[in-house]
Coordinates of C-alpha atoms in Angstrom, one line a residue:
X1 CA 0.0 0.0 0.0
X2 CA 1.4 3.2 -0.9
X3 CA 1.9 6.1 1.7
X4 CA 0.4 8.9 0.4
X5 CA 0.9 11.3 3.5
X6 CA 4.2 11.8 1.9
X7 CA 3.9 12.9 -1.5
X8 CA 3.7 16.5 -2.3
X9 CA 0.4 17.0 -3.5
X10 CA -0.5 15.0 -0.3
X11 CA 1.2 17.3 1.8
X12 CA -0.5 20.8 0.2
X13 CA -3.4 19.3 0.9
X14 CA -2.9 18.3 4.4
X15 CA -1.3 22.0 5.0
X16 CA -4.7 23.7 3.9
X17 CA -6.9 21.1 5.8
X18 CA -5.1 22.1 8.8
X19 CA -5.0 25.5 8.3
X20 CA -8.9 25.2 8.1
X21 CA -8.9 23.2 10.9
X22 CA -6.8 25.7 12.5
X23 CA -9.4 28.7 12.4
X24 CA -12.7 27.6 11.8
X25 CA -14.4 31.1 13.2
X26 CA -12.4 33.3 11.2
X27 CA -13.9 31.6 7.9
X28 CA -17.6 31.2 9.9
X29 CA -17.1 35.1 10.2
X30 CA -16.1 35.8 6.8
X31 CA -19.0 34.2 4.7
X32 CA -21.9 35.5 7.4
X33 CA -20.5 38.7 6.6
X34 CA -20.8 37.9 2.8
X35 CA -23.9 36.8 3.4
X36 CA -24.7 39.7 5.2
X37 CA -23.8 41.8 2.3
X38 CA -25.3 40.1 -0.2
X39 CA -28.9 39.7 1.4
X40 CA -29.3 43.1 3.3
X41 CA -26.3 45.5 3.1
X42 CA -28.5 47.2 -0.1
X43 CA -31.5 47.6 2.2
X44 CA -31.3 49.6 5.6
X45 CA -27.4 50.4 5.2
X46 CA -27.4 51.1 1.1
X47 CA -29.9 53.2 1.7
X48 CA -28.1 55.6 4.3
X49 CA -25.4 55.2 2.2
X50 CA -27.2 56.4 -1.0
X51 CA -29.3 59.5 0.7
X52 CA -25.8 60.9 2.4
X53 CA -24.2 60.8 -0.9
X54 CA -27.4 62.5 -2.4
X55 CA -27.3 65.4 -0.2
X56 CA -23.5 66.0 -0.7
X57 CA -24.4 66.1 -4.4
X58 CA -27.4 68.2 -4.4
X59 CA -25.3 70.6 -1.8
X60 CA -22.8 71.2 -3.9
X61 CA -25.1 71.4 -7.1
X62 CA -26.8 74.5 -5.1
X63 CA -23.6 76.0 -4.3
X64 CA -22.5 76.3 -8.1
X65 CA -26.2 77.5 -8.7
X66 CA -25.5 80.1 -6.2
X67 CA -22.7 81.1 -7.8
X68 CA -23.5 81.2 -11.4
X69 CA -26.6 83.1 -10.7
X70 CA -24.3 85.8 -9.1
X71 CA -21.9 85.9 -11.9
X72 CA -25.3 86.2 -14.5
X73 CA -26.4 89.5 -12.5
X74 CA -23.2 91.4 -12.3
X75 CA -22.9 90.6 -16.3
X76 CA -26.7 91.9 -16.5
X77 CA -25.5 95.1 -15.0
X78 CA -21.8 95.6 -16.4
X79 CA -22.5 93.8 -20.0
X80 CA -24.4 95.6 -22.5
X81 CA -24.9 92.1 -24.6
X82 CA -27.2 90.8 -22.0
X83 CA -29.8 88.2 -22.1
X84 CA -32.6 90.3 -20.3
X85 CA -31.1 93.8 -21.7
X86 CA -35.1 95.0 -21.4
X87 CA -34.9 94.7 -17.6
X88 CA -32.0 97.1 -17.6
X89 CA -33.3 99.7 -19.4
X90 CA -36.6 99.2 -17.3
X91 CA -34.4 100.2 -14.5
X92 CA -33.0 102.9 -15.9
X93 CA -36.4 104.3 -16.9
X94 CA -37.2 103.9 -13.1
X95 CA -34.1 106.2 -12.0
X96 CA -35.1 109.1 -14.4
X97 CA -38.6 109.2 -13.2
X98 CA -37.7 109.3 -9.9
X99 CA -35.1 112.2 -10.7
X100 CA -38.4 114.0 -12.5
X101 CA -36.3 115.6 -15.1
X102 CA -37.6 118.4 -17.1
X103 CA -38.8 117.1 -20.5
X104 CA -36.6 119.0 -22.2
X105 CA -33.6 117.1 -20.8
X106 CA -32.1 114.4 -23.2
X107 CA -33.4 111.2 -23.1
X108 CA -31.3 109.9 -26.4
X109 CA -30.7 106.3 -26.0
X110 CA -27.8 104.9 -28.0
X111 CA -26.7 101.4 -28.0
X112 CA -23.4 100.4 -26.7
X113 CA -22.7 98.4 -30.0
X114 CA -23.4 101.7 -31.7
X115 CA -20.8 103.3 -29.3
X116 CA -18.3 100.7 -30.4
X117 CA -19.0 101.2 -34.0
X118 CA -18.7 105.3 -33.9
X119 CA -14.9 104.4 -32.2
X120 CA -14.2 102.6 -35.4
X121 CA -15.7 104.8 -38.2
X122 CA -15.8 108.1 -37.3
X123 CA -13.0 110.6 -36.9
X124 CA -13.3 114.2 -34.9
X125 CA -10.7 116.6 -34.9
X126 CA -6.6 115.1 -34.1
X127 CA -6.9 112.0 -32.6
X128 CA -10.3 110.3 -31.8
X129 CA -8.2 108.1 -29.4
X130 CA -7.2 111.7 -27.2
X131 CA -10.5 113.0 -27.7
X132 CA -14.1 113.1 -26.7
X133 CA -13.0 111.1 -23.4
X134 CA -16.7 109.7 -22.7
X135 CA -18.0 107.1 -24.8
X136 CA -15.5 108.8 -27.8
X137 CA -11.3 107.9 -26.7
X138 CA -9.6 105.1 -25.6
X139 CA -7.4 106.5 -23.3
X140 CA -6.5 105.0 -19.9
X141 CA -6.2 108.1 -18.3
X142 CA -8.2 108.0 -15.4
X143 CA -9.1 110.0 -11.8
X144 CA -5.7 108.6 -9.3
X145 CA -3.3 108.2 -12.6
X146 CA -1.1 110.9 -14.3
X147 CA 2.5 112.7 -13.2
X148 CA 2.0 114.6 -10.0
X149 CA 3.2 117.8 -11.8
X150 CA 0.2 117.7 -13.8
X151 CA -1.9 118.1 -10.6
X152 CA -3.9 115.1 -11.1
X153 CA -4.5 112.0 -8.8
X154 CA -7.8 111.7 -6.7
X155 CA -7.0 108.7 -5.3
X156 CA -10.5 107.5 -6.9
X157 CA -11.8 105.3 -10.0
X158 CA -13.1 106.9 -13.5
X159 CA -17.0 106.2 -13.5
X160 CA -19.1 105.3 -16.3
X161 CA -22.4 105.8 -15.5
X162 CA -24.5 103.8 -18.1
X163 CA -27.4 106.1 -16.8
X164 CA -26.0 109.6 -17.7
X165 CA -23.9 108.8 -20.5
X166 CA -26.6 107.3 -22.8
X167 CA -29.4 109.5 -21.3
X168 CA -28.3 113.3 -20.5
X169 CA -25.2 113.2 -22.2
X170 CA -25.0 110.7 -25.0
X171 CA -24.8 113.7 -28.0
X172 CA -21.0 114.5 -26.6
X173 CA -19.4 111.5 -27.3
X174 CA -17.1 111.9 -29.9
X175 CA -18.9 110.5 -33.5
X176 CA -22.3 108.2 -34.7
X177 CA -25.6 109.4 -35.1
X178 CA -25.8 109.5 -31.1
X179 CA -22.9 111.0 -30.7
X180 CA -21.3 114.3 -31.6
X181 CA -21.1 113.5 -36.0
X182 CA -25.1 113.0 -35.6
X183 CA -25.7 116.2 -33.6
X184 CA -23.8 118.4 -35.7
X185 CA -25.4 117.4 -39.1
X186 CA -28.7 117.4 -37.5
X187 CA -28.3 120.9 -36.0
X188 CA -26.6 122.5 -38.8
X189 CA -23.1 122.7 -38.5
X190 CA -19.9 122.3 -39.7
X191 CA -16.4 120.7 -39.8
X192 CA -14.9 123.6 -40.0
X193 CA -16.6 124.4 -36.4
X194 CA -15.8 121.6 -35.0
X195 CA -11.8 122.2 -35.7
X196 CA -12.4 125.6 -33.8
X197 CA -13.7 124.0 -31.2
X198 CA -10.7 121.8 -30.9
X199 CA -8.4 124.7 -31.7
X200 CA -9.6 126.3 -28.6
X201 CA -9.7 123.9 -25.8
X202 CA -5.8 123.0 -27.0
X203 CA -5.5 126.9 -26.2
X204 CA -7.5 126.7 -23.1
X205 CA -5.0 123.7 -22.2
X206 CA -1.9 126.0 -22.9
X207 CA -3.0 128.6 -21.0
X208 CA -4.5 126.9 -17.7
X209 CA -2.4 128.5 -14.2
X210 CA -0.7 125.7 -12.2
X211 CA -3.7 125.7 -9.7
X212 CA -5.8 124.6 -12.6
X213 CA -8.0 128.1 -12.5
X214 CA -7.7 130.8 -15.8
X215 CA -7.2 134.7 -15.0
X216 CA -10.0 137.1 -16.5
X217 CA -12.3 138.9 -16.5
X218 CA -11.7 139.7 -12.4
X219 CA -12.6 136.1 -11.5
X220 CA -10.6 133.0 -11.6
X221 CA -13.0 130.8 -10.4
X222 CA -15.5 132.4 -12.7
X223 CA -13.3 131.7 -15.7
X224 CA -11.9 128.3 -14.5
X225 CA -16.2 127.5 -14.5
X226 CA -16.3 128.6 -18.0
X227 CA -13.1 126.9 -19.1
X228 CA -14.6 123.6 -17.3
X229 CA -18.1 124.0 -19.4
X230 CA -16.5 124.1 -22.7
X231 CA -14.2 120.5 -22.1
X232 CA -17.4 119.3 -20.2
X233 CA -19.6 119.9 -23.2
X234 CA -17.1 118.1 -25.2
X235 CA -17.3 114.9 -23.7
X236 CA -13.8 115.9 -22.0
X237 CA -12.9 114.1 -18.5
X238 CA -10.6 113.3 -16.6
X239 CA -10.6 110.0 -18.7
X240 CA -9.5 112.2 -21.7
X241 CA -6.1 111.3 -22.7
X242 CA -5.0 114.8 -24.3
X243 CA -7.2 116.8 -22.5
X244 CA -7.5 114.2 -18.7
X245 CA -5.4 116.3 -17.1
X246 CA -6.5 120.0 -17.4
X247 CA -9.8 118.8 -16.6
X248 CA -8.7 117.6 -13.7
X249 CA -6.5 120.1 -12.4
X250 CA -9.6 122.7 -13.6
X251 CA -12.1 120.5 -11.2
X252 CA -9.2 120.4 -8.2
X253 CA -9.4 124.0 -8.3
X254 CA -13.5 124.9 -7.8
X255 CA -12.9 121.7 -5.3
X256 CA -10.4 123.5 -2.8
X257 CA -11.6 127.3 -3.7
X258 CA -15.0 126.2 -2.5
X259 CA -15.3 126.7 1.9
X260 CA -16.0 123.3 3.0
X261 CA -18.7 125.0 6.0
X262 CA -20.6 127.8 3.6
X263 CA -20.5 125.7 0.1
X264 CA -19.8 129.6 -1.1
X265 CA -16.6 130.0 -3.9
X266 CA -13.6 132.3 -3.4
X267 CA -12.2 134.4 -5.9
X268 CA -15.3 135.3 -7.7
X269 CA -14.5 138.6 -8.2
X270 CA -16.7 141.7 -7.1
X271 CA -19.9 140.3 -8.7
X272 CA -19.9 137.3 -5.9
X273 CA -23.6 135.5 -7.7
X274 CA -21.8 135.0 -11.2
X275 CA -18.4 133.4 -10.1
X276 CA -20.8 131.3 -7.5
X277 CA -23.4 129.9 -9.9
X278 CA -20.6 129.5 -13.3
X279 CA -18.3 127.4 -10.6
X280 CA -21.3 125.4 -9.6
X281 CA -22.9 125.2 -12.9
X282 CA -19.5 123.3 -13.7
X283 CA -19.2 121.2 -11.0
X284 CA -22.6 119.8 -11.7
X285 CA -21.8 118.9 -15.1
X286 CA -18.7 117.6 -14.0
X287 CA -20.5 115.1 -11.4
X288 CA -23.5 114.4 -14.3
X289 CA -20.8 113.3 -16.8
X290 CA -18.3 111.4 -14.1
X291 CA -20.6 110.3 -11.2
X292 CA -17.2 110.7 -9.1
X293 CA -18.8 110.8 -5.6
X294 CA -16.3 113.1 -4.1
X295 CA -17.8 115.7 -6.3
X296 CA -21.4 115.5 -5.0
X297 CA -20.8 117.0 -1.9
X298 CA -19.6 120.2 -3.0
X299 CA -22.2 120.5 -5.7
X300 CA -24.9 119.9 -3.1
X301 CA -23.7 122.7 -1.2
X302 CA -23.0 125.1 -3.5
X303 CA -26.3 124.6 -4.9
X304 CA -27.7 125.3 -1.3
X305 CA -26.4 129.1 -1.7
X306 CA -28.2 129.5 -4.4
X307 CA -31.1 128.2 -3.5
X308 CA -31.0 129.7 0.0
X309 CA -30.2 133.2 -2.4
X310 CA -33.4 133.4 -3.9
X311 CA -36.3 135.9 -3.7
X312 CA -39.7 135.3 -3.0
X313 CA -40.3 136.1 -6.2
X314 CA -37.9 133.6 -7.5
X315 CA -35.8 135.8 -9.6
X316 CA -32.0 136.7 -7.5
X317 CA -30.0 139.9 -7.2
X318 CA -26.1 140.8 -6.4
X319 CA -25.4 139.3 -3.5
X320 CA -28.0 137.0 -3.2
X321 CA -29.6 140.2 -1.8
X322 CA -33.5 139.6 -0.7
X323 CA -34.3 143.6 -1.5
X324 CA -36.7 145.0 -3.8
X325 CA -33.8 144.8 -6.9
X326 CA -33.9 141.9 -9.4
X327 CA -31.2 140.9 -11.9
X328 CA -32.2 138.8 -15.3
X329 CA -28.8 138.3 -15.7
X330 CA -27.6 137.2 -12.5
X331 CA -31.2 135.3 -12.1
X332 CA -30.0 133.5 -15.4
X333 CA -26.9 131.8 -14.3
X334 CA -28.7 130.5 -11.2
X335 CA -30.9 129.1 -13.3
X336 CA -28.7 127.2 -15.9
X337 CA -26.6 126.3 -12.2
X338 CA -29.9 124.4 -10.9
X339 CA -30.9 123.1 -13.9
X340 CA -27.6 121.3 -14.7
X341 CA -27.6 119.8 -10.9
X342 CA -31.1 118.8 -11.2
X343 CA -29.9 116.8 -14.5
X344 CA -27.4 115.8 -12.5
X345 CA -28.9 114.2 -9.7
X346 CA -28.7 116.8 -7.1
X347 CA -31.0 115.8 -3.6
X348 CA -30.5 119.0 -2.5
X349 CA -33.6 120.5 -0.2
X350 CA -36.0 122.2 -2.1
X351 CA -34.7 122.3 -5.5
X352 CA -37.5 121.9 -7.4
X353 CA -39.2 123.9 -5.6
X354 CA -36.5 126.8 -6.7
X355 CA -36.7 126.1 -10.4
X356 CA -40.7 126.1 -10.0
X357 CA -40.4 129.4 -8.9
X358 CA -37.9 130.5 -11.2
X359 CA -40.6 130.1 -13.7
X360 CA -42.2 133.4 -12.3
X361 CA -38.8 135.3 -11.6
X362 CA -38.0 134.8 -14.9
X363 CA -41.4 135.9 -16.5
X364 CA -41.2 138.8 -14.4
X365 CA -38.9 140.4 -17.0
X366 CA -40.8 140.3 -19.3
X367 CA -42.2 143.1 -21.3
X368 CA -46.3 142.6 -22.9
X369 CA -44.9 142.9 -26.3
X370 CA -42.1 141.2 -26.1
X371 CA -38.0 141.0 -25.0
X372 CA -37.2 140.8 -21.3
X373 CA -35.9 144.1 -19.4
X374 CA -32.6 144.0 -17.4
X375 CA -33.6 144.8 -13.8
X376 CA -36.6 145.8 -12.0
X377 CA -36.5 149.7 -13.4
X378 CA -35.2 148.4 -16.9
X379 CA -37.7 148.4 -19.7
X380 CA -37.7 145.7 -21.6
X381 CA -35.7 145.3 -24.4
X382 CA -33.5 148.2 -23.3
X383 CA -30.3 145.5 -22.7
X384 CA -30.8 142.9 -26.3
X385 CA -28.1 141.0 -25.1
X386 CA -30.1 139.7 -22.5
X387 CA -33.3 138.5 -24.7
X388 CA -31.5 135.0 -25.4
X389 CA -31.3 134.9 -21.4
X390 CA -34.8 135.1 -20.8
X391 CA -35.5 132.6 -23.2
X392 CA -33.1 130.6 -22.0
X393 CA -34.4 130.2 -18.9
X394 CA -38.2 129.4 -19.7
X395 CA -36.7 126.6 -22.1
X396 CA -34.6 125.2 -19.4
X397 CA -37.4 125.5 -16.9
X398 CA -39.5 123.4 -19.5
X399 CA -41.2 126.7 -20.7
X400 CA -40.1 126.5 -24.2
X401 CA -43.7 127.6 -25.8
X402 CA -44.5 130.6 -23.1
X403 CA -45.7 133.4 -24.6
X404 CA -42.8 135.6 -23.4
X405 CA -40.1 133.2 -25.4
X406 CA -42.7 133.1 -28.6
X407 CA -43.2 137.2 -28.0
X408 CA -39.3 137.8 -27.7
X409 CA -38.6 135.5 -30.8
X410 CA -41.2 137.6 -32.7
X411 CA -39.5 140.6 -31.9
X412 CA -35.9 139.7 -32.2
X413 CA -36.1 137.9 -35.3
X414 CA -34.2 140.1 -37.7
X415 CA -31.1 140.5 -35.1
X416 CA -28.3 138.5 -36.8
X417 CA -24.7 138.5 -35.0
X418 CA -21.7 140.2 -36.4
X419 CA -18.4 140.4 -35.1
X420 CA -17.3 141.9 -33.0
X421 CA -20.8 143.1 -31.1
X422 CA -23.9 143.5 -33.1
X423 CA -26.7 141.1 -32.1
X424 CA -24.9 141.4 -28.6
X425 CA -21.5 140.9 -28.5
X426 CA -20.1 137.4 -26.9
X427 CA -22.1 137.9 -23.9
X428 CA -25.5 138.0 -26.1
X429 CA -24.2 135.5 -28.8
X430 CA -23.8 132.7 -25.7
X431 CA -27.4 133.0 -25.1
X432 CA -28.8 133.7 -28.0
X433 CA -27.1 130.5 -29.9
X434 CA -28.5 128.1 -26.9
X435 CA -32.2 129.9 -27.1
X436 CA -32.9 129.7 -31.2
X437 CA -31.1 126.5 -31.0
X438 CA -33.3 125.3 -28.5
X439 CA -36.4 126.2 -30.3
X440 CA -35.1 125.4 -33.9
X441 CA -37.2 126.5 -37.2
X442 CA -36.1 129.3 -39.8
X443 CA -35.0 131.4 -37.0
X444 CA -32.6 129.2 -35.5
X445 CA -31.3 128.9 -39.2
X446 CA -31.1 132.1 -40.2
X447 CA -29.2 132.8 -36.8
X448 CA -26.9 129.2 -37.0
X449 CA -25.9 130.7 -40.3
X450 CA -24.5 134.3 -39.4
X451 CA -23.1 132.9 -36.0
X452 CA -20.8 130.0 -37.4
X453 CA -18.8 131.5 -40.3
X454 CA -18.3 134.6 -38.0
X455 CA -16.7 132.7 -35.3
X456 CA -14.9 130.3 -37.6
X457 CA -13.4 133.3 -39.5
X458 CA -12.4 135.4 -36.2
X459 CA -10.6 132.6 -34.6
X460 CA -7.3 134.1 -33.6
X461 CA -4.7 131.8 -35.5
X462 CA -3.7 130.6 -31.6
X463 CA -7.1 129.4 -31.1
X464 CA -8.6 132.0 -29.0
X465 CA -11.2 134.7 -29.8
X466 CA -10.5 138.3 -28.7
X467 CA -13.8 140.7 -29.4
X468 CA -13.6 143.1 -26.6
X469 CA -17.4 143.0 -26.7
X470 CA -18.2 142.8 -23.2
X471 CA -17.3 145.3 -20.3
X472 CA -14.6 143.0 -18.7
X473 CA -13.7 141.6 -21.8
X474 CA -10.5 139.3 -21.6
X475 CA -9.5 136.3 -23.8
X476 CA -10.5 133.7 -21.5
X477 CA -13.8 135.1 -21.3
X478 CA -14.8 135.4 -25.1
X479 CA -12.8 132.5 -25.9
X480 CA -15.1 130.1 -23.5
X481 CA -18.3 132.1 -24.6
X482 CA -17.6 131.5 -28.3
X483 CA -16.4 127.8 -27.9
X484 CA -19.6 127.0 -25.9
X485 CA -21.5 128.7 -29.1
X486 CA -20.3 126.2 -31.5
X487 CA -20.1 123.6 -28.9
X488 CA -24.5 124.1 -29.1
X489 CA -25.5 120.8 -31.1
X490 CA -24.2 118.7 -28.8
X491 CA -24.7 120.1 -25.7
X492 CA -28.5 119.8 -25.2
X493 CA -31.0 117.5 -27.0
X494 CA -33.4 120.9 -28.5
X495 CA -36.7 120.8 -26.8
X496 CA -38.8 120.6 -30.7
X497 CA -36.7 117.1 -30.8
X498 CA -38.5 114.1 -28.9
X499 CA -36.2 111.9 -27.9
X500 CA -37.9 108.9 -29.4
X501 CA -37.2 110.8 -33.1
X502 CA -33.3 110.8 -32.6
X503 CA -33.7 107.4 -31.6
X504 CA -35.5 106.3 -34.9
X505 CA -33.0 108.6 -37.5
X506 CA -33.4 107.6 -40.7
X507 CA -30.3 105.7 -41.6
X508 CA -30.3 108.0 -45.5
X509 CA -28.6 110.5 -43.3
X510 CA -25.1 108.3 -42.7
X511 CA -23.5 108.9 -45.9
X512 CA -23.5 112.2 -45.1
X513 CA -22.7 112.2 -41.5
X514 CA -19.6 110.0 -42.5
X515 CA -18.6 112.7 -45.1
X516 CA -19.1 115.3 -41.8
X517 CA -16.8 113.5 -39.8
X518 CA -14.1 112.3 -42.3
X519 CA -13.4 116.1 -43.2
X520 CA -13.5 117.2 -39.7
X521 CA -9.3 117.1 -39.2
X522 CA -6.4 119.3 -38.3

């Protein structure tokens, strides 16, 4: 009989018997748990199992949701390619009603994919990159950027405000039919005026003090105001790249010459009222066109003078005096000082209640047949220069068809300008150009076509204008007054325009809009 115990397969086997025999419980352990497994670790335990790893999912599912829905809404606001771009504007519709803005205030919408084509296709005077800083240049010249010597650095961000620059101030940019190439061909001007225009803010630029202010006319912060007006009606900032930092060093200036407790201006010369309401006129426009908050505060207070300066009547006087005396011409800077802070976005106390009563100062000058008078013992018509002022004013204060405008353009109608006074001297011809342009029709034309070859061709070859028409004449002075007159079809969308009409321009007018801006070059 063989022995088998001693072979080698025989001996393998007898190893794993006794290994079995060895640890029987370990193996009874390991298949009950198998067992265990298989019959019921998917029931009670899967379960658990599943729903824990559910929740984790769905928790961080909700966190991604969270976060895409937050990047969606800051694209809604910041992109203009939007999904819901309808809601936007919705909003926006919302923010001027609230503001309840005169209707003569522009309202011009303009697409930002219009914006982007006007960069590309339309040339203004020099450089369109240097130029036209809001909505029109490229520049990266911003508010806390620029050399120290040039008197610039705020220490605060450029803003954009998709609110004011395609609402109140959309015609300044720098080309399109939105922007400035539109406004000048609908309004009736030319290329040639244009280049004047650029010729003299380059000489306002050379001839801006350190400080940032301009000498005239017995008031630097008057002038500086002025100076300010003519780059602000230009679609200049401080984002402009050739023209960033005099605008700057212009808004620094009214900034620091303004008392921090009173609101009230320094250096305004001996006729306190104009330096006050020109420097505050400009500051508004400054914080319209920017939104920089650091400007709001003195706007809101220097636009608490003059509404704490007014008469009962609501007209003003030197001084802000409260006496029996009344002043059309001081009454009408207050009025264009108001207006542009209510466009602006000014809270201030009682404002509309100031420009409601303005309505009646300003009629108050009035003559029964016609033309406005110059004080309270003035008869009317006795000062011409000061018609356009009264006019003015009742189109600003959304009085554009009063009888006293309708009388006065009736009565001025054949007064044409020519250099260097008749039809009122720069003084007159400011006004004058912003009232007919404001009411439009052969008058407006008739003027529009005196006005702009006059200027063009008695531009001083540096860029300045030099009439000597007004009793503190200085070159500061008629040079701002003169740029603001051909700076008039951008400024203000006219109050016989409805903003839905500029909206809906007939594209037949783009050849020749392009042929506008194309010649338009230094």
């Amino acid at each position: 009989m063989t022995d088998t115990a001693n072979t080698p397969e025989a001996g393998a086997e007898g190893q794993a018997d006794a290994a079995q025999n060895q640890n029987p419980a370990a193996e009874d352990r390991m298949e009950r748990f198998k067992r265990f497994i298989k019959e019921r670790g998917w029931g009670p335990l899967g379960s658990l199992m599943f729903h824990a790893l559910a929740v984790l999912l769905l928790v961080g599912f909700a966190s991604n949701q969270i976060e895409e829905q937050e990047i969606v809404s800051v694209e809604v606001i910041l992109d203009p390619k939007a999904t819901e771009p309808e809601k936007v504007e919705e909003k926006k519709e919302e923010v001027v009603e609230q503001m309840d803005m005169p209707t003569d205030v522009i309202t011009e919408e303009v697409s930002d994919t219009d914006a982007v084509t006007t960069i590309e296709n339309f040339e203004m005077p020099g450089d369109p990159t240097t130029t036209g800083g809001v909505g029109g240049g490229t520049a990266n010249f911003g508010i806390g950027s620029g050399a120290e010597a040039d008197g610039v650095g705020f220490e605060m961000a450029f803003v954009k405000s998709p609110l004011v620059m395609k609402g109140l101030y959309a015609s300044r940019r720098a080309g399109g039919s939105g922007g400035r190439a539109g406004a000048i061909r609908r309004g009736g001007g030319s290329n040639a005026g244009e280049t004047a225009v650029l010729k003299a803010l380059r000489w306002l630029k050379a001839n801006q003090n350190a400080d940032g202010s301009w000498t005239g006319a017995g008031s630097s912060t008057a002038m500086c105001g002025l100076a300010l007006l003519c780059y602000m009606a230009h679609g200049e900032t401080p984002n402009s790249k050739e023209f960033g930092a005099t605008v700057e060093k212009a808004i620094r200036y009214l900034m620091y010459a303004q008392d921090i407790g009173t609101g009230r201006f320094k250096d305004c010369g001996d006729n306190y009222v104009y330096g006050h309401a020109i420097a505050t006129y400009a500051l508004a426009e400054s914080y319209g066109m920017t939104q920089m908050v650091i400007l709001k505060e003195p706007m809101e207070k220097a636009v608490r003078v003059i509404i704490d300066g007014q008469q009962g009547g609501g007209a003003w006087d030197y001084q802000y005096s409260k006496g029996d005396r009344k002043d059309v011409s001081v009454s009408a800077w207050q009025v264009q000082a108001l207006k542009a802070a209510k466009m602006a976005g000014s809270e201030s106390k009682g404002l509309s209640e100031a420009l409601y009563k303005a309505v009646d100062g300003i009629k108050s000058f009035a003559g029964a047949s016609g033309q406005f008078g110059y004080n309270s013992g003035a008869e009317a018509g006795s000062y011409p220069q000061l018609n356009g002022a009264g006019m003015l004013c009742l189109e600003f204060l959304d009085r554009a068809n009063d009888p006293a405008v309708e009388s006065t353009l009736q009565a001025t109608q054949n007064i044409l300008p020519a250099w260097p006074k008749e039809g009122g001297g720069t003084y007159g011809w400011y006004y004058t150009t912003q009232a007919r342009y404001q009411k439009g029709g052969p008058q407006w034309d008739a003027w529009n076509k005196a006005m702009l070859p006059m200027l063009v061709k008695n531009q001083n070859a540096d860029g300045s204008w030099t009439s000597g028409s007004t009793h503190k004449s200085c070159p500061v002075y008629d040079t701002t007054l003169c740029c603001l007159c051909l700076e008039v079809y951008y400024r203000y969308l006219p109050t016989y325009i409805k903003p839905d009409e500029v909206k809906r321009a007939p594209k037949a007018g783009a050849e020749a809009e392009a042929k506008i801006a194309s010649e338009i070059a230094l």
